[in-house]
Short mmCIF file of C-alpha atoms in Angstrom, two decimals:
data_model
loop_
_atom_site.label_atom_id
_atom_site.label_comp_id
_atom_site.label_asym_id
_atom_site.label_seq_id
_atom_site.Cartn_x
_atom_site.Cartn_y
_atom_site.Cartn_z
CA MET A 1 -14.57 -46.87 23.63
CA ARG A 2 -12.03 -49.64 23.20
CA THR A 3 -10.43 -50.27 19.79
CA LEU A 4 -8.20 -53.21 18.86
CA ILE A 5 -5.75 -52.69 16.00
CA THR A 6 -3.81 -55.68 14.71
CA ALA A 7 -1.09 -55.86 12.06
CA ASP A 8 1.73 -58.11 10.92
CA HIS A 9 4.27 -55.58 12.22
CA LEU A 10 4.10 -53.27 15.22
CA LEU A 11 6.77 -50.75 16.24
CA ALA A 12 6.31 -50.63 20.01
CA PHE A 13 8.35 -48.96 22.77
CA ASP A 14 10.12 -51.20 25.28
CA GLY A 15 10.91 -48.49 27.83
CA THR A 16 14.19 -47.58 26.17
CA SER A 17 13.71 -47.66 22.42
CA HIS A 18 11.45 -48.81 19.62
CA THR A 19 11.26 -52.55 19.01
CA GLU A 20 9.46 -54.53 16.34
CA ILE A 21 6.76 -57.02 17.29
CA ARG A 22 5.62 -59.50 14.66
CA ASP A 23 1.87 -60.17 14.67
CA GLY A 24 1.26 -57.26 17.01
CA ALA A 25 -1.71 -55.52 18.54
CA VAL A 26 -2.57 -52.15 20.05
CA VAL A 27 -5.62 -51.52 22.18
CA THR A 28 -6.79 -47.96 22.73
CA GLU A 29 -9.31 -46.72 25.25
CA GLY A 30 -10.36 -43.12 24.98
CA ASP A 31 -7.25 -41.14 24.11
CA ARG A 32 -4.78 -43.62 25.64
CA ILE A 33 -3.06 -46.86 24.73
CA VAL A 34 -3.93 -49.59 27.22
CA TYR A 35 -2.12 -52.49 25.55
CA ALA A 36 0.74 -52.84 23.05
CA GLY A 37 2.34 -56.18 22.35
CA PRO A 38 1.78 -59.56 20.68
CA ALA A 39 -1.69 -60.02 19.26
CA VAL A 40 -2.16 -63.18 21.28
CA GLY A 41 -2.04 -61.09 24.45
CA ALA A 42 -5.07 -59.07 23.35
CA ARG A 43 -7.08 -62.01 22.05
CA ASP A 44 -9.46 -62.23 25.01
CA LEU A 45 -9.92 -58.51 25.63
CA GLU A 46 -13.39 -57.05 25.22
CA VAL A 47 -13.34 -54.28 22.59
CA ASP A 48 -15.91 -52.15 20.77
CA GLU A 49 -14.13 -52.04 17.40
CA ARG A 50 -11.56 -54.16 15.61
CA ILE A 51 -9.27 -52.89 12.86
CA ASP A 52 -7.24 -55.66 11.22
CA LEU A 53 -4.57 -54.13 8.96
CA GLY A 54 -2.93 -57.40 7.90
CA GLU A 55 0.39 -56.96 6.10
CA SER A 56 1.03 -53.49 7.45
CA LEU A 57 3.32 -51.61 9.81
CA VAL A 58 1.75 -49.83 12.79
CA MET A 59 4.09 -47.23 14.25
CA PRO A 60 3.92 -44.14 16.46
CA GLY A 61 2.24 -41.13 14.90
CA LEU A 62 4.73 -39.08 12.90
CA ILE A 63 5.67 -35.68 14.34
CA ASP A 64 6.38 -32.95 11.76
CA LEU A 65 7.85 -29.80 13.34
CA ASP A 66 8.35 -27.88 10.10
CA ALA A 67 5.16 -29.01 8.44
CA LEU A 68 4.16 -27.76 5.04
CA THR A 69 0.88 -25.87 5.48
CA ASP A 70 0.92 -24.18 2.11
CA ILE A 71 0.75 -25.29 -1.52
CA ASP A 72 3.93 -23.89 -3.01
CA HIS A 73 7.14 -24.38 -1.05
CA LEU A 74 9.86 -25.83 -3.32
CA ILE A 75 7.50 -26.69 -6.16
CA LEU A 76 8.42 -23.44 -7.89
CA ASP A 77 11.55 -22.17 -6.21
CA SER A 78 14.07 -25.02 -6.24
CA TRP A 79 14.94 -25.05 -9.94
CA SER A 80 16.39 -21.59 -10.49
CA SER A 81 19.93 -20.75 -11.47
CA GLY A 82 21.94 -18.24 -9.45
CA GLU A 83 21.06 -15.67 -12.08
CA ASP A 84 17.33 -16.38 -12.15
CA GLY A 85 16.77 -17.05 -8.44
CA PRO A 86 16.55 -13.38 -7.39
CA ARG A 87 13.54 -12.94 -9.68
CA LEU A 88 11.51 -15.06 -7.26
CA GLN A 89 12.25 -12.73 -4.34
CA TRP A 90 10.42 -9.50 -3.55
CA SER A 91 11.89 -6.58 -5.44
CA THR A 92 12.43 -3.27 -3.66
CA GLU A 93 9.74 -1.85 -5.93
CA TYR A 94 7.23 -4.53 -4.92
CA PHE A 95 8.06 -3.98 -1.24
CA ASP A 96 6.43 -0.56 -1.47
CA ARG A 97 3.21 -1.88 -3.04
CA ARG A 98 3.03 -5.34 -1.49
CA ALA A 99 -0.35 -7.04 -1.23
CA HIS A 100 -1.89 -10.41 -0.46
CA VAL A 101 -2.01 -12.66 -3.53
CA PHE A 102 -4.87 -14.63 -1.94
CA THR A 103 -8.07 -13.50 -0.28
CA GLU A 104 -8.75 -14.38 3.36
CA ALA A 105 -11.04 -17.22 2.28
CA GLU A 106 -8.39 -18.55 -0.11
CA ARG A 107 -5.71 -18.45 2.58
CA ARG A 108 -8.01 -20.44 4.85
CA ARG A 109 -8.64 -22.99 2.10
CA ILE A 110 -4.92 -23.40 1.37
CA ARG A 111 -4.30 -24.38 4.98
CA GLU A 112 -7.22 -26.81 4.98
CA ILE A 113 -5.80 -28.49 1.88
CA ALA A 114 -2.39 -28.74 3.52
CA LEU A 115 -3.75 -30.29 6.72
CA VAL A 116 -5.55 -32.94 4.71
CA GLN A 117 -2.20 -33.73 3.07
CA LEU A 118 -0.60 -34.17 6.49
CA ALA A 119 -3.30 -36.62 7.56
CA LEU A 120 -2.91 -38.63 4.36
CA HIS A 121 0.84 -38.94 4.99
CA GLY A 122 0.44 -40.25 8.53
CA ILE A 123 1.45 -37.09 10.39
CA THR A 124 -0.39 -36.83 13.70
CA SER A 125 1.34 -33.84 15.35
CA TYR A 126 2.56 -30.83 13.44
CA MET A 127 4.03 -27.36 13.78
CA PRO A 128 3.25 -25.35 10.64
CA ILE A 129 5.44 -23.50 8.21
CA ALA A 130 3.92 -21.44 5.44
CA SER A 131 5.51 -19.35 2.75
CA GLU A 132 5.26 -15.60 3.25
CA VAL A 133 6.07 -14.78 -0.39
CA HIS A 134 2.39 -14.49 -1.29
CA SER A 135 1.41 -12.50 1.81
CA ALA A 136 1.38 -8.75 2.23
CA TRP A 137 3.78 -9.25 5.14
CA ALA A 138 3.37 -12.45 7.15
CA GLU A 139 0.44 -14.28 8.79
CA SER A 140 -2.32 -13.23 11.17
CA ALA A 141 -3.96 -14.56 14.29
CA ASP A 142 -7.31 -14.64 12.51
CA ASP A 143 -5.82 -16.82 9.75
CA PHE A 144 -4.61 -19.21 12.41
CA PHE A 145 -7.78 -19.27 14.50
CA ALA A 146 -9.51 -20.51 11.35
CA MET A 147 -6.75 -23.06 10.81
CA ALA A 148 -6.96 -24.21 14.42
CA GLU A 149 -10.71 -24.76 14.13
CA PHE A 150 -10.31 -26.95 11.01
CA SER A 151 -7.34 -28.82 12.46
CA SER A 152 -9.24 -29.71 15.62
CA ARG A 153 -12.34 -30.61 13.63
CA ILE A 154 -10.56 -33.23 11.50
CA GLY A 155 -8.58 -34.37 14.57
CA LEU A 156 -4.93 -33.43 14.04
CA ARG A 157 -2.69 -32.31 16.90
CA GLY A 158 -1.45 -28.80 16.12
CA PHE A 159 1.25 -26.67 17.75
CA LEU A 160 0.24 -23.41 16.17
CA GLY A 161 1.08 -19.75 15.85
CA PRO A 162 1.15 -17.14 13.09
CA SER A 163 4.49 -16.18 11.59
CA TYR A 164 5.74 -12.62 12.08
CA ARG A 165 8.80 -10.59 11.18
CA SER A 166 10.19 -7.08 11.19
CA GLY A 167 11.99 -7.35 7.87
CA VAL A 168 11.57 -8.90 4.43
CA PRO A 169 14.31 -10.19 2.09
CA VAL A 170 14.40 -8.19 -1.14
CA VAL A 171 16.54 -7.76 -4.22
CA ASP A 172 17.37 -4.40 -5.76
CA GLU A 173 17.49 -3.50 -9.45
CA THR A 174 21.00 -4.99 -9.72
CA GLY A 175 19.91 -8.31 -8.19
CA ALA A 176 21.75 -7.68 -4.90
CA ARG A 177 20.07 -9.16 -1.81
CA ASP A 178 19.12 -7.12 1.23
CA ILE A 179 16.48 -6.94 3.97
CA ARG A 180 14.05 -4.06 4.32
CA PHE A 181 12.73 -3.45 7.84
CA ILE A 182 9.54 -1.94 9.24
CA GLU A 183 9.77 -2.31 13.00
CA GLU A 184 6.10 -1.59 13.55
CA GLU A 185 5.14 -4.61 11.42
CA GLY A 186 7.21 -6.80 13.71
CA ARG A 187 5.69 -5.37 16.88
CA ALA A 188 2.18 -5.74 15.48
CA GLY A 189 2.92 -9.31 14.40
CA LEU A 190 4.14 -10.28 17.86
CA ALA A 191 1.09 -8.68 19.47
CA ASP A 192 -1.09 -10.72 17.14
CA ALA A 193 0.87 -13.88 17.97
CA ILE A 194 0.38 -13.22 21.69
CA ARG A 195 -3.34 -12.77 21.09
CA PHE A 196 -3.41 -16.14 19.33
CA VAL A 197 -1.40 -18.03 21.96
CA ASP A 198 -3.55 -16.64 24.76
CA GLY A 199 -6.72 -17.32 22.81
CA ILE A 200 -5.79 -20.95 22.13
CA ARG A 201 -5.06 -21.46 25.82
CA GLU A 202 -8.55 -20.20 26.67
CA LEU A 203 -10.09 -22.74 24.27
CA ASP A 204 -8.63 -25.55 26.41
CA ASP A 205 -8.62 -27.94 23.43
CA PRO A 206 -6.18 -30.83 24.06
CA LEU A 207 -5.37 -30.96 20.33
CA LEU A 208 -4.32 -27.30 20.14
CA THR A 209 -1.23 -25.70 21.66
CA GLY A 210 -0.16 -22.13 21.04
CA VAL A 211 3.52 -21.59 20.22
CA PHE A 212 5.60 -18.68 18.93
CA LEU A 213 6.73 -19.04 15.32
CA PRO A 214 8.76 -16.00 14.27
CA CYS A 215 10.29 -16.06 10.80
CA ARG A 216 13.93 -16.40 9.88
CA ILE A 217 16.50 -14.93 12.24
CA GLU A 218 17.80 -12.40 9.72
CA THR A 219 14.30 -10.93 9.30
CA LEU A 220 13.88 -10.27 13.03
CA SER A 221 15.23 -7.22 14.77
CA ALA A 222 17.06 -7.68 18.06
CA GLU A 223 14.13 -5.97 19.78
CA LEU A 224 11.66 -8.46 18.29
CA MET A 225 13.78 -11.44 19.28
CA GLU A 226 14.01 -10.28 22.89
CA ALA A 227 10.30 -9.50 23.03
CA THR A 228 9.53 -12.96 21.65
CA ALA A 229 11.75 -14.60 24.27
CA ALA A 230 10.02 -12.64 27.04
CA ALA A 231 6.49 -13.40 25.79
CA ALA A 232 7.26 -17.10 25.50
CA GLU A 233 8.89 -17.29 28.92
CA ALA A 234 5.90 -15.59 30.54
CA ARG A 235 3.62 -18.25 29.03
CA ASP A 236 5.99 -21.22 29.25
CA ALA A 237 5.53 -21.54 25.50
CA LEU A 238 7.77 -23.04 22.85
CA VAL A 239 9.55 -20.90 20.26
CA ARG A 240 10.58 -22.11 16.84
CA ILE A 241 12.92 -19.87 14.87
CA HIS A 242 14.56 -20.62 11.52
CA ALA A 243 18.27 -20.05 11.96
CA LEU A 244 21.75 -21.33 11.07
CA GLN A 245 20.20 -21.99 7.69
CA GLY A 246 22.25 -20.41 4.90
CA GLU A 247 25.30 -18.47 3.83
CA PHE A 248 23.40 -15.21 3.29
CA GLU A 249 21.93 -15.39 6.79
CA ARG A 250 25.33 -15.93 8.38
CA GLU A 251 27.03 -13.18 6.40
CA TYR A 252 24.17 -10.75 6.98
CA VAL A 253 23.97 -11.30 10.75
CA ILE A 254 27.74 -11.04 11.18
CA ALA A 255 27.87 -7.84 9.12
CA ARG A 256 24.88 -6.22 10.87
CA TYR A 257 25.45 -7.30 14.47
CA GLY A 258 29.09 -8.34 14.65
CA ARG A 259 28.29 -11.85 15.87
CA THR A 260 27.40 -15.24 14.43
CA PRO A 261 23.75 -16.34 14.24
CA LEU A 262 24.34 -18.80 17.09
CA ASP A 263 25.78 -16.03 19.26
CA HIS A 264 22.88 -13.83 18.18
CA LEU A 265 20.32 -16.39 19.39
CA GLU A 266 22.02 -16.65 22.76
CA GLU A 267 22.46 -12.89 23.12
CA HIS A 268 18.72 -12.35 22.78
CA GLY A 269 17.40 -15.17 24.96
CA LEU A 270 16.63 -17.80 22.32
CA LEU A 271 19.08 -20.58 23.09
CA HIS A 272 17.50 -22.98 25.59
CA ASP A 273 15.49 -26.19 25.77
CA ARG A 274 12.19 -24.60 24.77
CA VAL A 275 13.63 -23.34 21.49
CA ILE A 276 13.30 -25.35 18.29
CA VAL A 277 15.56 -24.50 15.33
CA PRO A 278 14.74 -25.79 11.86
CA HIS A 279 17.78 -26.66 9.75
CA ALA A 280 20.86 -25.60 11.80
CA VAL A 281 22.98 -26.52 8.80
CA VAL A 282 25.45 -23.63 8.59
CA ILE A 283 27.53 -23.95 11.76
CA ASP A 284 31.24 -24.43 12.31
CA VAL A 285 31.36 -28.10 11.24
CA HIS A 286 29.99 -27.31 7.78
CA PRO A 287 32.58 -27.08 4.98
CA LEU A 288 31.21 -23.65 4.03
CA VAL A 289 32.16 -22.32 7.49
CA HIS A 290 35.21 -23.94 9.12
CA GLY A 291 34.76 -27.61 8.29
CA GLU A 292 35.64 -28.57 11.86
CA ASP A 293 34.05 -28.63 15.28
CA ARG A 294 34.87 -25.42 17.14
CA GLY A 295 32.17 -25.77 19.77
CA ASP A 296 28.86 -25.02 18.03
CA LEU A 297 27.50 -28.56 18.40
CA GLY A 298 28.41 -28.64 22.07
CA ARG A 299 26.63 -25.33 22.66
CA LEU A 300 23.47 -26.55 20.95
CA ALA A 301 23.49 -29.80 22.94
CA GLU A 302 24.22 -28.12 26.27
CA ALA A 303 21.47 -25.55 25.73
CA GLY A 304 18.99 -28.34 24.98
CA VAL A 305 17.93 -26.80 21.68
CA SER A 306 16.10 -29.21 19.35
CA ILE A 307 17.02 -29.21 15.67
CA VAL A 308 14.40 -29.88 13.00
CA HIS A 309 16.10 -31.71 10.16
CA CYS A 310 14.36 -31.31 6.79
CA ALA A 311 16.40 -33.69 4.63
CA LEU A 312 14.30 -33.45 1.47
CA THR A 313 14.33 -29.65 1.51
CA ASN A 314 18.06 -29.57 2.15
CA ALA A 315 18.68 -31.89 -0.79
CA ARG A 316 16.51 -29.84 -3.13
CA TYR A 317 18.34 -26.67 -2.16
CA GLY A 318 21.72 -28.43 -2.35
CA ALA A 319 22.58 -27.68 1.30
CA GLU A 320 22.85 -30.93 3.23
CA LEU A 321 23.42 -31.16 6.97
CA TRP A 322 27.06 -32.02 7.74
CA ASP A 323 26.15 -34.46 9.18
CA PHE A 324 23.30 -36.24 10.95
CA ALA A 325 25.43 -38.76 12.88
CA ARG A 326 27.88 -36.08 14.04
CA TYR A 327 25.11 -33.95 15.54
CA ARG A 328 23.55 -36.95 17.28
CA ASP A 329 26.89 -38.11 18.65
CA ALA A 330 27.32 -34.63 20.14
CA GLY A 331 24.03 -35.03 22.01
CA VAL A 332 21.85 -32.76 19.87
CA ASN A 333 18.17 -33.72 19.86
CA PHE A 334 16.78 -34.18 16.37
CA ALA A 335 13.18 -33.85 15.20
CA LEU A 336 12.12 -34.02 11.56
CA GLY A 337 10.21 -31.67 9.29
CA THR A 338 8.77 -31.86 5.81
CA ASP A 339 9.07 -28.12 5.02
CA SER A 340 8.31 -28.67 1.35
CA PHE A 341 5.94 -30.50 -0.92
CA PRO A 342 5.07 -33.32 -0.51
CA PRO A 343 4.65 -33.36 3.29
CA ASP A 344 6.03 -36.90 3.39
CA LEU A 345 8.36 -37.66 6.30
CA ILE A 346 9.04 -41.18 5.05
CA ARG A 347 10.39 -39.77 1.81
CA GLY A 348 12.43 -37.32 3.88
CA ILE A 349 13.92 -40.19 5.87
CA ASP A 350 14.86 -41.94 2.62
CA THR A 351 16.55 -38.77 1.37
CA GLY A 352 18.46 -38.22 4.61
CA VAL A 353 19.64 -41.82 4.79
CA SER A 354 20.85 -41.72 1.18
CA ALA A 355 22.66 -38.40 1.75
CA ALA A 356 24.48 -39.86 4.77
CA LYS A 357 25.75 -42.78 2.67
CA VAL A 358 27.07 -40.39 0.02
CA GLN A 359 28.68 -38.06 2.56
CA HIS A 360 30.53 -40.86 4.32
CA GLY A 361 31.06 -43.20 1.42
CA ASP A 362 29.78 -45.91 3.75
CA LEU A 363 26.53 -47.84 3.36
CA ALA A 364 26.39 -48.44 7.12
CA LYS A 365 25.93 -44.70 7.73
CA GLY A 366 22.37 -44.89 6.44
CA ASP A 367 20.93 -45.04 9.96
CA ILE A 368 17.22 -45.54 9.33
CA ALA A 369 16.50 -46.27 12.99
CA ALA A 370 17.94 -42.91 14.07
CA TYR A 371 15.73 -41.10 11.55
CA VAL A 372 12.64 -42.96 12.73
CA ASP A 373 13.56 -42.01 16.29
CA ALA A 374 13.80 -38.36 15.21
CA ALA A 375 10.36 -38.50 13.58
CA THR A 376 8.81 -39.86 16.78
CA LEU A 377 10.77 -39.73 20.05
CA GLY A 378 12.86 -36.72 19.01
CA GLY A 379 9.80 -34.74 18.05
CA ALA A 380 8.16 -35.61 21.36
CA ARG A 381 11.26 -34.42 23.26
CA ALA A 382 11.28 -31.15 21.34
CA LEU A 383 7.64 -30.62 22.29
CA HIS A 384 8.21 -31.63 25.92
CA ARG A 385 5.52 -34.27 25.42
CA PRO A 386 6.83 -37.64 26.69
CA ASP A 387 3.38 -39.13 26.09
CA LEU A 388 3.84 -38.82 22.32
CA GLY A 389 6.09 -40.58 19.84
CA ARG A 390 5.80 -44.06 21.33
CA ILE A 391 3.46 -47.04 21.44
CA GLU A 392 3.24 -48.34 24.99
CA ALA A 393 0.57 -48.66 27.66
CA GLY A 394 -0.23 -45.24 29.11
CA ALA A 395 0.98 -43.23 26.10
CA THR A 396 -1.36 -41.02 24.10
CA ALA A 397 -2.99 -43.01 21.29
CA ASP A 398 -1.38 -41.25 18.31
CA LEU A 399 -0.66 -43.94 15.69
CA THR A 400 -0.05 -44.27 12.00
CA ALA A 401 0.07 -47.33 9.77
CA PHE A 402 1.41 -48.09 6.31
CA ARG A 403 0.47 -51.05 4.13
CA LEU A 404 3.31 -53.26 2.96
CA ASP A 405 1.31 -55.47 0.58
CA ASP A 406 1.62 -53.36 -2.58
CA VAL A 407 3.32 -55.56 -5.19
CA ARG A 408 5.53 -52.60 -6.15
CA MET A 409 7.11 -52.70 -2.68
CA GLY A 410 8.39 -56.23 -3.12
CA PRO A 411 8.83 -58.71 -0.27
CA THR A 412 8.91 -57.47 3.30
CA GLU A 413 12.44 -58.32 4.41
CA ASP A 414 12.20 -55.73 7.19
CA PRO A 415 9.12 -53.51 7.60
CA ILE A 416 10.98 -50.25 8.21
CA ARG A 417 13.48 -50.78 5.38
CA THR A 418 10.69 -51.89 3.07
CA LEU A 419 8.67 -48.78 3.84
CA VAL A 420 11.56 -46.32 3.55
CA LEU A 421 13.46 -47.79 0.62
CA ASN A 422 10.76 -49.47 -1.46
CA GLY A 423 7.71 -47.35 -0.77
CA THR A 424 5.88 -46.01 -3.82
CA ALA A 425 3.10 -43.65 -2.82
CA ARG A 426 3.82 -43.34 0.87
CA ASP A 427 0.34 -42.40 1.99
CA ALA A 428 -0.61 -43.95 5.29
CA CYS A 429 -3.55 -46.36 5.51
CA LEU A 430 -4.44 -45.23 9.04
CA THR A 431 -3.86 -42.02 10.95
CA MET A 432 -5.13 -41.98 14.55
CA VAL A 433 -4.85 -39.07 16.98
CA ALA A 434 -5.88 -39.37 20.63
CA GLY A 435 -7.67 -42.61 19.84
CA ARG A 436 -9.72 -41.09 17.01
CA VAL A 437 -9.39 -42.20 13.39
CA VAL A 438 -8.43 -39.09 11.41
CA MET A 439 -7.77 -40.89 8.13
CA ARG A 440 -8.34 -44.43 6.95
CA ASP A 441 -7.61 -45.87 3.52
CA GLY A 442 -7.26 -42.49 1.87
CA ARG A 443 -10.43 -40.97 3.31
CA VAL A 444 -10.62 -38.15 5.82
CA PRO A 445 -14.07 -38.04 7.45
CA GLY A 446 -15.95 -34.88 6.53
CA VAL A 447 -13.52 -33.91 3.73
CA ASP A 448 -14.39 -33.93 0.02
CA LEU A 449 -11.09 -34.93 -1.61
CA ASP A 450 -12.38 -34.17 -5.12
CA ALA A 451 -13.01 -30.59 -4.00
CA VAL A 452 -9.55 -30.50 -2.42
CA ARG A 453 -7.96 -31.51 -5.74
CA ALA A 454 -9.93 -28.93 -7.70
CA ASP A 455 -9.17 -26.11 -5.26
CA THR A 456 -5.48 -27.03 -5.16
CA LYS A 457 -5.25 -26.70 -8.93
CA ARG A 458 -7.10 -23.36 -8.96
CA LEU A 459 -5.14 -21.80 -6.10
CA PHE A 460 -1.78 -22.98 -7.37
CA ALA A 461 -2.49 -21.40 -10.76
CA LYS A 462 -3.25 -18.11 -9.01
CA LEU A 463 -0.02 -18.33 -7.04
CA ARG A 464 2.00 -19.04 -10.17
CA ALA A 465 0.51 -16.03 -11.92
CA GLY A 466 1.09 -13.92 -8.81
CA TYR A 467 4.86 -14.11 -9.21
CA SER A 468 4.75 -12.26 -12.52
CA GLU A 469 2.11 -9.80 -11.34
CA ARG A 470 4.32 -8.62 -8.48
CA ASP A 471 6.94 -7.05 -10.71
CA ALA A 472 6.84 -6.35 -14.43
CA ARG A 473 10.50 -7.33 -14.73
CA HIS A 474 9.74 -10.85 -13.60
CA GLY A 475 8.23 -11.89 -16.91
CA THR A 476 5.37 -14.30 -17.55
CA PRO A 477 4.88 -17.42 -15.43
CA ASP A 478 6.22 -19.58 -18.27
CA GLU A 479 9.35 -17.43 -18.44
CA LEU A 480 9.79 -17.66 -14.69
CA PHE A 481 9.06 -21.39 -14.48
CA PRO A 482 9.89 -22.88 -17.89
CA PRO A 483 8.80 -26.50 -18.40
CA VAL A 484 11.37 -29.26 -18.44
CA PHE A 485 10.75 -29.71 -22.17
CA PRO A 486 9.18 -27.21 -24.58
CA VAL A 487 5.42 -27.53 -24.87
CA ALA A 488 4.42 -28.35 -28.45
CA GLY A 489 1.93 -26.03 -30.09
#
């Protein structure tokens, strides 16, 4: 089937970089792009379907490599003071009686809701992150087989694997932070992850790729890191590991192992071009470490590690990357991630661009083009998928489009700047994966959005209550998460 998509603005690939084409057209046939260029060049082509988007921007499908696939991350936990923050962590008492807050069916529904959100925001390829705070330990292969089935059914491209860990961050009765380990949980989690990766490979679904997604570096034993590296190498699979993320992580790893987190990754086989590291904020160039380049950036670039920058999450946690341009100039490959609610990469780009201007005191440092590259070409490089992240003949037909005709967005001086800086609700108007329309004009075929809204409200209320049920000392949900203003009555 041949489909012609036309729009006032097209972000195509010219063999080297993205370039804007006014009055552009894309023609897809099957799962491939067969034409990308001026609309006049496609005028006489025979097609089966025409989609005219008018005053819109068609761009490569957005790639989210730290994609929110939960309902809670940073809605509840980014407002706490230093004194109150530990109350949101597992207590040592809860560690001994931990349990799932949600049933298996509810966990499945949460992930379905999250994937619908990704489609609405124009994300075509994703690598999931979920919060483990409401799990009895981490995630399971069975949870992710269910997620994979739904993801493929609605048509998203997923790079999937259950999280696993050998330790859990806790706070003791004094509020001091620590990590409690159960090695067997880590070994069982990796075995489950291997079962999932091998099972996905047997499905031979082009939209599904199994990857290894261990949790944060400080929650993994050295044994589990090495076993993960070996399992991934045997399967030529990608590994994503959260690391170089915060002060506690750095201090803990140095105290426990006598080496920095970056050294720790290398020591245990997880510093190479098939490793993806979300955040990578706390390295030598950061003011909290040395405030100068002592070689960390060069090591990351030379190893070929891809960094997933989550600008909105960093801003909400008050821990900005220091800084985007410096990493890129050193040759580090950047991808982008949402990581938190809402799963909106365009909003993340806006946040990152604004942070760069503040950091440098220079308006010219707001490099929107570099962020767009990271959300497309950089993500494709991290995935070792040169067919993604670009609109050109022969590439895989993963596209997204955003309308620019909302009066609240003002005049379209430049389509990218208009979208990033003036966008209101940044839902896409078209999400296409492998030539198939996954979402159009706010509708996902086969999905009841009214049911999604109702289930989101119900499940979020259960999560909120779950915080106080975990530990009597936590207090009621309203004490844990007080409203901005007192509620009358």
